[in-house]
CSV table of C-alpha atoms in Angstrom, one decimal:
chain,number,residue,atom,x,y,z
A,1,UNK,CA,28.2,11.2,-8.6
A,2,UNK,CA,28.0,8.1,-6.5
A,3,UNK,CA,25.2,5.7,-5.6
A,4,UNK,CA,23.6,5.9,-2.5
A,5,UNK,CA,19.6,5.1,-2.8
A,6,UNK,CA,17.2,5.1,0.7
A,7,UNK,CA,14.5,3.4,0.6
A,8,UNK,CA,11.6,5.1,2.4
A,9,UNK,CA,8.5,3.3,3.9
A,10,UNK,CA,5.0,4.9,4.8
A,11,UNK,CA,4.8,5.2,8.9
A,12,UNK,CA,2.1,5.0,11.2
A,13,UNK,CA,4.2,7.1,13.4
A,14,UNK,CA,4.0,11.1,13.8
A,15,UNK,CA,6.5,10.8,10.4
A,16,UNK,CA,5.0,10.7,7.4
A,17,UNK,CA,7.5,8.5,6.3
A,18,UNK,CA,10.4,6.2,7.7
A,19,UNK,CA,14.0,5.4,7.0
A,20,UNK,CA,13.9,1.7,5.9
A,21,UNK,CA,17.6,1.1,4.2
A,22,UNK,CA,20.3,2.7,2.1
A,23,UNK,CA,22.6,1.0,-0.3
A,24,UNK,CA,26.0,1.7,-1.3
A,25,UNK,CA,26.7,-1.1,-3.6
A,26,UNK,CA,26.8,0.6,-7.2
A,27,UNK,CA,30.1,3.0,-7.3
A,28,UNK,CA,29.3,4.8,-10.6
A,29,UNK,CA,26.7,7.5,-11.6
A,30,UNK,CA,23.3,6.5,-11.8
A,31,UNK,CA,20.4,8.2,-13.8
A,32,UNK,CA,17.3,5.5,-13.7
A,33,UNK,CA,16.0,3.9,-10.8
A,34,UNK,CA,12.8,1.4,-11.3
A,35,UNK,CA,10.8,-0.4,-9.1
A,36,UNK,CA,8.8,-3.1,-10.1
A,37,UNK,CA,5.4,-3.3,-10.3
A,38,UNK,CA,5.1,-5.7,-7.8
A,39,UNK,CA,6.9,-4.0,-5.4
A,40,UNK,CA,9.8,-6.6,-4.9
A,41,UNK,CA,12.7,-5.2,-7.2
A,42,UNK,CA,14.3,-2.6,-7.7
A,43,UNK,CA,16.4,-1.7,-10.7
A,44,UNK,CA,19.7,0.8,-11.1
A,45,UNK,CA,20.9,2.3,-14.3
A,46,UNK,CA,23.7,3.8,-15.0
A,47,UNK,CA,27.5,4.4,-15.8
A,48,UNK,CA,27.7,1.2,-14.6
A,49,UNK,CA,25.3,-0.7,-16.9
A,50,UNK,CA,21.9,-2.3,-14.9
A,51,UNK,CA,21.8,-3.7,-11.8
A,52,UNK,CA,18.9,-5.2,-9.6
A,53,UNK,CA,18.1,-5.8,-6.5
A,54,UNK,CA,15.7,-7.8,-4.3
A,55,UNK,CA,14.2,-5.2,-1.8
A,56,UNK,CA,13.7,-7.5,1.0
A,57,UNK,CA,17.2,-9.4,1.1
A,58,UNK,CA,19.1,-6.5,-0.3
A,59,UNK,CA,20.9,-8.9,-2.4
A,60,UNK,CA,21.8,-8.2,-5.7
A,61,UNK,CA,20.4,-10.9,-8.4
A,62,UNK,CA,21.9,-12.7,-11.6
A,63,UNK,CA,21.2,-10.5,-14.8
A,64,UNK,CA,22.5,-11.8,-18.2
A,65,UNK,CA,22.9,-8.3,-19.6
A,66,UNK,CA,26.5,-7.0,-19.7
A,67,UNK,CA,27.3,-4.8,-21.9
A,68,UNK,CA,26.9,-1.5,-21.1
A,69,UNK,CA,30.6,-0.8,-22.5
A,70,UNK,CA,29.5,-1.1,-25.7
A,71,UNK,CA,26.0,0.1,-25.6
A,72,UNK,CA,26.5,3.0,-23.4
A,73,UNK,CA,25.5,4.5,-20.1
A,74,UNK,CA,21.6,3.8,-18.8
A,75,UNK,CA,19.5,6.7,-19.5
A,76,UNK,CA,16.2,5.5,-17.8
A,77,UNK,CA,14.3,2.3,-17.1
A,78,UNK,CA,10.9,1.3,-16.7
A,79,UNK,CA,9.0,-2.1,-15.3
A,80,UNK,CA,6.4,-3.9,-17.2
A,81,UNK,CA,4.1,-7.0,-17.4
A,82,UNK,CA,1.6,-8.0,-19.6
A,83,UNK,CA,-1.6,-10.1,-18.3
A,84,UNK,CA,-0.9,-13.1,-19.9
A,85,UNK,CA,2.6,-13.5,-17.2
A,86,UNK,CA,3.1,-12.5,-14.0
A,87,UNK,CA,7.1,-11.8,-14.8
A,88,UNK,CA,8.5,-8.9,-14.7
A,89,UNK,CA,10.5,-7.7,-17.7
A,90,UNK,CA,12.5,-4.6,-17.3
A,91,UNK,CA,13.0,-2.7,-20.2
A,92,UNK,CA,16.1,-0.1,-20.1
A,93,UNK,CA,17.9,2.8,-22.6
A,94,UNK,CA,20.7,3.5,-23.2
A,95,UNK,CA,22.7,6.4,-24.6
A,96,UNK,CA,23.9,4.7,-27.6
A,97,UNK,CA,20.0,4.3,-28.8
A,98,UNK,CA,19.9,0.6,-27.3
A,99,UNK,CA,16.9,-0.3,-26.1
A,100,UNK,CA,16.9,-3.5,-24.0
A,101,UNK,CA,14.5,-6.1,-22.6
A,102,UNK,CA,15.2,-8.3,-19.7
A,103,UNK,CA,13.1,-10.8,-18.3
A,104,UNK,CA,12.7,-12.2,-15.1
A,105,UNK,CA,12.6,-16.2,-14.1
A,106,UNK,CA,10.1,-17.0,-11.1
A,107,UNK,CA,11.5,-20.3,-11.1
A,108,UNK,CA,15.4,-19.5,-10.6
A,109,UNK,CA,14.9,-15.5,-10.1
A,110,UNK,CA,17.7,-14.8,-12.5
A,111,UNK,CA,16.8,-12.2,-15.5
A,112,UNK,CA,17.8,-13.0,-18.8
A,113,UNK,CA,17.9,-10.8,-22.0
A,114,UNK,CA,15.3,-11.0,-24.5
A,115,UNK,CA,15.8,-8.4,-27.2
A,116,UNK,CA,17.7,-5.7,-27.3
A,117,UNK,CA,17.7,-3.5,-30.7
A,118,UNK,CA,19.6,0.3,-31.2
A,119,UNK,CA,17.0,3.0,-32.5
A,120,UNK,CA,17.2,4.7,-35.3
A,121,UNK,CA,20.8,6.8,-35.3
A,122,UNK,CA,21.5,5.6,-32.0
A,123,UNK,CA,21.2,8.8,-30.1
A,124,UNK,CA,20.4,8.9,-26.1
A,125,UNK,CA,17.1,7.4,-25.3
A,126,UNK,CA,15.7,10.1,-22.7
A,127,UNK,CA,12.5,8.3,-21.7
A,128,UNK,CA,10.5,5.5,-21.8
A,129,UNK,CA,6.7,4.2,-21.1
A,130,UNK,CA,4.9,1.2,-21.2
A,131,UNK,CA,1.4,0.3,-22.0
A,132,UNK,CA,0.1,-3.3,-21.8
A,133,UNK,CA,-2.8,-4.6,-24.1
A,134,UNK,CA,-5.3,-7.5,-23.2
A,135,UNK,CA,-6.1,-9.1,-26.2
A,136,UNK,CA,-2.8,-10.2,-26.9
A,137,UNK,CA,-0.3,-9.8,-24.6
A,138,UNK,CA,1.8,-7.4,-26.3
A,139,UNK,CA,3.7,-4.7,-24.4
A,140,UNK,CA,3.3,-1.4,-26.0
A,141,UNK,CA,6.7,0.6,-25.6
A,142,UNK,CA,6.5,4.5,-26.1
A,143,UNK,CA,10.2,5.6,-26.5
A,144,UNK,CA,11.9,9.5,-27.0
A,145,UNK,CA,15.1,10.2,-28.2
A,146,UNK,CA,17.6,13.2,-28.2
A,147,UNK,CA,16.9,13.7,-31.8
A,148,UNK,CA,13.3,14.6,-31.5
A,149,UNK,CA,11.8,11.2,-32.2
A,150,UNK,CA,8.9,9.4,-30.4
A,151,UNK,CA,8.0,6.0,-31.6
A,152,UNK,CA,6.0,3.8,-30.6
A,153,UNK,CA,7.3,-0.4,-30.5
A,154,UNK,CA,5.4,-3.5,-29.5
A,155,UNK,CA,7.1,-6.5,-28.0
A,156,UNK,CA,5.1,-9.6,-29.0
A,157,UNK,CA,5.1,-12.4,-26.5
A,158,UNK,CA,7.7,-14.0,-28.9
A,159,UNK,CA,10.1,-11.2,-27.9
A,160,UNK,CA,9.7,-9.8,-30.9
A,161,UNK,CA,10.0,-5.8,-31.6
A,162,UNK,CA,7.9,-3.9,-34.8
A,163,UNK,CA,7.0,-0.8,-35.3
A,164,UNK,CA,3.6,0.8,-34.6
A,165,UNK,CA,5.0,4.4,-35.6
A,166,UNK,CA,7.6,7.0,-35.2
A,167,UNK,CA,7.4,11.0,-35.7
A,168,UNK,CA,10.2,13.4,-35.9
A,169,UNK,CA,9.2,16.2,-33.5
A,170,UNK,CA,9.7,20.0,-35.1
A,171,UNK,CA,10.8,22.0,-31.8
A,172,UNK,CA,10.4,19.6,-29.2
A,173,UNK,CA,13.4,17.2,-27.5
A,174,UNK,CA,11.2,15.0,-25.4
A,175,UNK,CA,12.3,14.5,-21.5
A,176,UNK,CA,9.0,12.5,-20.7
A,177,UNK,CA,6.6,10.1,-22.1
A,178,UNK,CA,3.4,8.4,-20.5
A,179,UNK,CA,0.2,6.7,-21.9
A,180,UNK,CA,-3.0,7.5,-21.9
A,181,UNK,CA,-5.2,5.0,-21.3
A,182,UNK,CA,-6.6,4.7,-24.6
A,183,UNK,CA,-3.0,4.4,-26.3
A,184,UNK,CA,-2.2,7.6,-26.8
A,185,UNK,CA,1.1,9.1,-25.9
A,186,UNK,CA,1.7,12.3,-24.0
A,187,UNK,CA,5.1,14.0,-24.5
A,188,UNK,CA,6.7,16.6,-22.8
A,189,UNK,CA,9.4,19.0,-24.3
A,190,UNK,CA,12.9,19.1,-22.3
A,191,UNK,CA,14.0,22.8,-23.7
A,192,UNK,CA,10.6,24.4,-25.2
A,193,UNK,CA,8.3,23.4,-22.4
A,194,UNK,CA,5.8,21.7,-24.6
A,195,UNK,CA,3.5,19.4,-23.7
A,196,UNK,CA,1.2,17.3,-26.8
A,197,UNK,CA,-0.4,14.7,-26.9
A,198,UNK,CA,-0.1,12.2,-29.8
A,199,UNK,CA,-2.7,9.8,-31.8
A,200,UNK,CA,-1.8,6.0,-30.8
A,201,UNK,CA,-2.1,5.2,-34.9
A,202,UNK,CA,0.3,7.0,-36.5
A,203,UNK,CA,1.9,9.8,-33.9
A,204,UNK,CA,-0.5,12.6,-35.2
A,205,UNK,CA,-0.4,15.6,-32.9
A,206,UNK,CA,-4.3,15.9,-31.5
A,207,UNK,CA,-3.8,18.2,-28.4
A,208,UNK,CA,-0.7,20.6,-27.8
A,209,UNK,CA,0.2,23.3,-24.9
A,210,UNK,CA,3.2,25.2,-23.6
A,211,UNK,CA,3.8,25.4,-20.2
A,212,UNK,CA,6.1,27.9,-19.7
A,213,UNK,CA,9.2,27.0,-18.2
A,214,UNK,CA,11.8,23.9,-19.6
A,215,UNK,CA,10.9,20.7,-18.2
A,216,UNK,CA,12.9,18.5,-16.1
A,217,UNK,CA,10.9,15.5,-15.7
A,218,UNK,CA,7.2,15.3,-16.0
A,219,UNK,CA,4.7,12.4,-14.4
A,220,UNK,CA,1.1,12.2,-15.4
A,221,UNK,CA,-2.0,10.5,-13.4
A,222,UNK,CA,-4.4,10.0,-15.6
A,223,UNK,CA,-6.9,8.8,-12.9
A,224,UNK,CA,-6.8,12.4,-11.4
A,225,UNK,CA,-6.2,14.2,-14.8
A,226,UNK,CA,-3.4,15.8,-14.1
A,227,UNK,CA,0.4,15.9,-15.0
A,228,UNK,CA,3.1,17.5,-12.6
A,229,UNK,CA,6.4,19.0,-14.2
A,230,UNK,CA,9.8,19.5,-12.8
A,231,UNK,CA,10.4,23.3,-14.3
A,232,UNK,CA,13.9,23.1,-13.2
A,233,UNK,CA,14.0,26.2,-10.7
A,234,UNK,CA,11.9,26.7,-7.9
A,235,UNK,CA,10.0,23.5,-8.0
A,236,UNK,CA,7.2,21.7,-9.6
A,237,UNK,CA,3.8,22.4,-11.0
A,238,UNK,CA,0.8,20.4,-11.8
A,239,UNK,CA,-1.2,21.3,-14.4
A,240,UNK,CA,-4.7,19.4,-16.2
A,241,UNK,CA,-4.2,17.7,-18.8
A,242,UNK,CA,-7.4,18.8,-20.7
A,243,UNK,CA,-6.3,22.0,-19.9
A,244,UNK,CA,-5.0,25.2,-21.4
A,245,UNK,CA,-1.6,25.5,-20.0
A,246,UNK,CA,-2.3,28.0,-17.2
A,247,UNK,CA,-0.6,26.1,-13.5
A,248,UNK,CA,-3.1,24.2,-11.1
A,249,UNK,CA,-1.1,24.9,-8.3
A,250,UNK,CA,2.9,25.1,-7.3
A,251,UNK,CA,5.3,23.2,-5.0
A,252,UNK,CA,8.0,25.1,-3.9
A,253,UNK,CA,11.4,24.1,-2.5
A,254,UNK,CA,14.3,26.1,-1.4
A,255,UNK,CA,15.7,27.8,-4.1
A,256,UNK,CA,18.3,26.0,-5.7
A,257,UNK,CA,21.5,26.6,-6.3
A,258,UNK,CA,21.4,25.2,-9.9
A,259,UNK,CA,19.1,24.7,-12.4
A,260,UNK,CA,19.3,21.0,-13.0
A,261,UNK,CA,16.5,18.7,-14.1
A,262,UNK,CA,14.8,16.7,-10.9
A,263,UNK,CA,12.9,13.7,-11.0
A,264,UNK,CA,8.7,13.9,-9.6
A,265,UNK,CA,6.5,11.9,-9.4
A,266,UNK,CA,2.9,10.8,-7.9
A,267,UNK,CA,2.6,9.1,-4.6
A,268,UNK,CA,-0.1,7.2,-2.5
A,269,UNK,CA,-2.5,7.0,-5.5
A,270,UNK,CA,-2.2,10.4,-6.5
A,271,UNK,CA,-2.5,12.3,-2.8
A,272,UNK,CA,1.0,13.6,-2.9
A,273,UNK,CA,3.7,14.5,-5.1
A,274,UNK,CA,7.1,13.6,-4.2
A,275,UNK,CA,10.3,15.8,-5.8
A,276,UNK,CA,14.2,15.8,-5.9
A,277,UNK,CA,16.2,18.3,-4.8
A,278,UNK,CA,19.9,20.1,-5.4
A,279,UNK,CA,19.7,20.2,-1.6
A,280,UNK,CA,19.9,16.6,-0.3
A,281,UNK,CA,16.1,16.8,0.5
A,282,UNK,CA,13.1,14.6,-1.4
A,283,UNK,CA,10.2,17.0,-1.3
A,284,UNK,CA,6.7,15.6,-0.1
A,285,UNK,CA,3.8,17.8,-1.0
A,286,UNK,CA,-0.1,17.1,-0.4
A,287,UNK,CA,-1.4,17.3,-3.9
A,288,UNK,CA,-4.3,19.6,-3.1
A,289,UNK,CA,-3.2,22.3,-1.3
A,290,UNK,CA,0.5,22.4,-2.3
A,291,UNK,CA,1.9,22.0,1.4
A,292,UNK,CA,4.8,20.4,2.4
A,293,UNK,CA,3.9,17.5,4.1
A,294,UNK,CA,7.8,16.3,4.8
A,295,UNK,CA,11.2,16.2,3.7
A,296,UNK,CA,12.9,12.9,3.6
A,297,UNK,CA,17.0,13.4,4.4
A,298,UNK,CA,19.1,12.0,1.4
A,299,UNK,CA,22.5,13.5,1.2
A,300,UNK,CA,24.7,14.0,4.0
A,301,UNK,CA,25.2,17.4,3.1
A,302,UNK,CA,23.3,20.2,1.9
A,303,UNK,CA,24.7,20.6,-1.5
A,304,UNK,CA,23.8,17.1,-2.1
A,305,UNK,CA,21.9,16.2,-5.4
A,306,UNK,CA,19.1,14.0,-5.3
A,307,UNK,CA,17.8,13.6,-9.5
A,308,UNK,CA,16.4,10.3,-9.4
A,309,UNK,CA,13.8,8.8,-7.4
A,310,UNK,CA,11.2,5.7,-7.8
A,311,UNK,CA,7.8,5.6,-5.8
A,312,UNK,CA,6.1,2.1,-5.5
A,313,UNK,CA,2.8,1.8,-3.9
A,314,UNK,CA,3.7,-1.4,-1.9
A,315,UNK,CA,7.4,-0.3,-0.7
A,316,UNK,CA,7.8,4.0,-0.7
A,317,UNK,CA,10.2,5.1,-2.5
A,318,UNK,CA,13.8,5.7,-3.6
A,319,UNK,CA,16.2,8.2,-4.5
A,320,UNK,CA,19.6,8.6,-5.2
A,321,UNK,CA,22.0,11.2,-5.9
């Protein structure tokens, strides 16, 4: 599975969207793609260990993390800051267990490594989060593992990591996790379909739901209340978070031709939701109604997977097969 991301930007023209770039620069499989929260970087994971990139030159920029032979292939990757600095510090898994911290210089726009730790057993970390806290500057870090264990980390503004809590899940192999905006962490079950909710303090379980199908990939807008699922077979759904498990609405692509787990996520503040496909296409669907509002060509072919995708605010998105 080889890398070739397309970066998408909003159009004023009768597109939706329109075909900005594509890069063909990382030769190995890739399962995380991250763009920063500024909008400027974007971040590659994969069989290939990290690699970023500045979105306007294309160029590719100094990291000091190599050591994916040893630590294993990156599973996902999120961007963070804290309001204290105005860098960016990605933070990566692995699936070895490593988590990883790298942060980035604004004076020579090089990133260097800050912490990196392996979990627990070292089993594949499947997702990460990232919550950021005023007071102190800490970055809150909600992490999920293949052997059913959510924890919760803090990385202090000495780059140091500790412990806030971890639980052992009974059923449930999270896929997703995403803070609420009071600290609490939302989960979402790869196999059983769960979705919980989990008490910032210790991990306690205070709200749990099925929804029905296995779960792909999962995104949450807490500004809208809502979550939207990948159920890994004829699209996505969105369902309320205070809810009681019954579907707000569908989005529904072609029926695929396998049942592999897609990337989704929330675009343009919450008006649309954007989806991967088996069939080369990234699925754009107005939130409300459930229409397709375009597909955005990936893949030269139509068998062409595209699992991973970004969205940014400022830029559009990516995907990649």
């Amino acid at each position: 599975m080889s890398f070739l991301p397309t970066f998408f930007n909003k159009s004023v023209q009768l597109q939706r969207y329109k075909l900005l770039t594509r890069l063909t620069t990382y030769s190995g499989s890739v399962y995380a793609l991250a763009i920063s929260n500024d909008g400027n970087l974007l971040a590659c994971g994969g069989t290939e260990g990290i690699k970023i990139w500045d979105i306007k030159s294309r160029k590719e920029l100094t990291s000091s993390s190599h050591h994916h032979e040893s630590r294993g292939t990156v599973s996902c990757a999120i961007w963070s800051t804290t309001r204290k600095t105005a860098a960016e510090t990605l933070c990566y898994g692995t699936g070895l267990g490593y988590i990883i911290f790298l942060r980035h210089s604004l004076t020579n726009k090089t990133f260097q490594e800050i912490c990196a730790r392996r979990l627990g057993s070292g089993f594949e970390i499947t997702c990460l989060s990232w919550h950021s806290t005023s007071s102190e500057g800490n970055l809150w870090i909600a992490v999920g593992t293949r052997d059913k264990i959510v924890q919760v980390l803090t990385l202090n503004a000495s780059s140091q990591l500790q412990s806030v809590f971890a639980v052992r899940l009974e059923n449930t192999v999270p896929k997703s996790v995403a803070f609420a905006d009071n600290r609490d962490v939302y989960v979402f079950g790869l196999y059983d379909g769960n979705f919980m909710k989990l008490k910032d303090e210790d991990g306690s379980v205070v709200q749990e739901m099925s929804c029905k199908s296995v779960i792909g990939h999962a995104a949450v807008h807490s500004k809208q209340g809502v979550f939207v699922v990948d159920n890994a077979a004829d699209g996505f759904t969105l369902y309320r978070l205070d809810g009681d498990g019954e579907p707000v609405r569908m989005f529904a692509t072609a029926v695929p031709s396998m049942s592999l787990p897609k990337q989704v996520a929330f675009g343009e503040e919450g008006k649309v939701v954007v989806g991967g496909s088996d069939n080369g296409l990234v699925y754009v669907f107005d939130r409300k109604t459930g229409q397709i509002l375009e597909t955005l060509h990936h893949a030269d072919t139509d068998s062409g997977l595209v699992q991973t995708i970004s969205v940014s605010v400022k830029i559009g998105w990516k995907e990649c097969d």
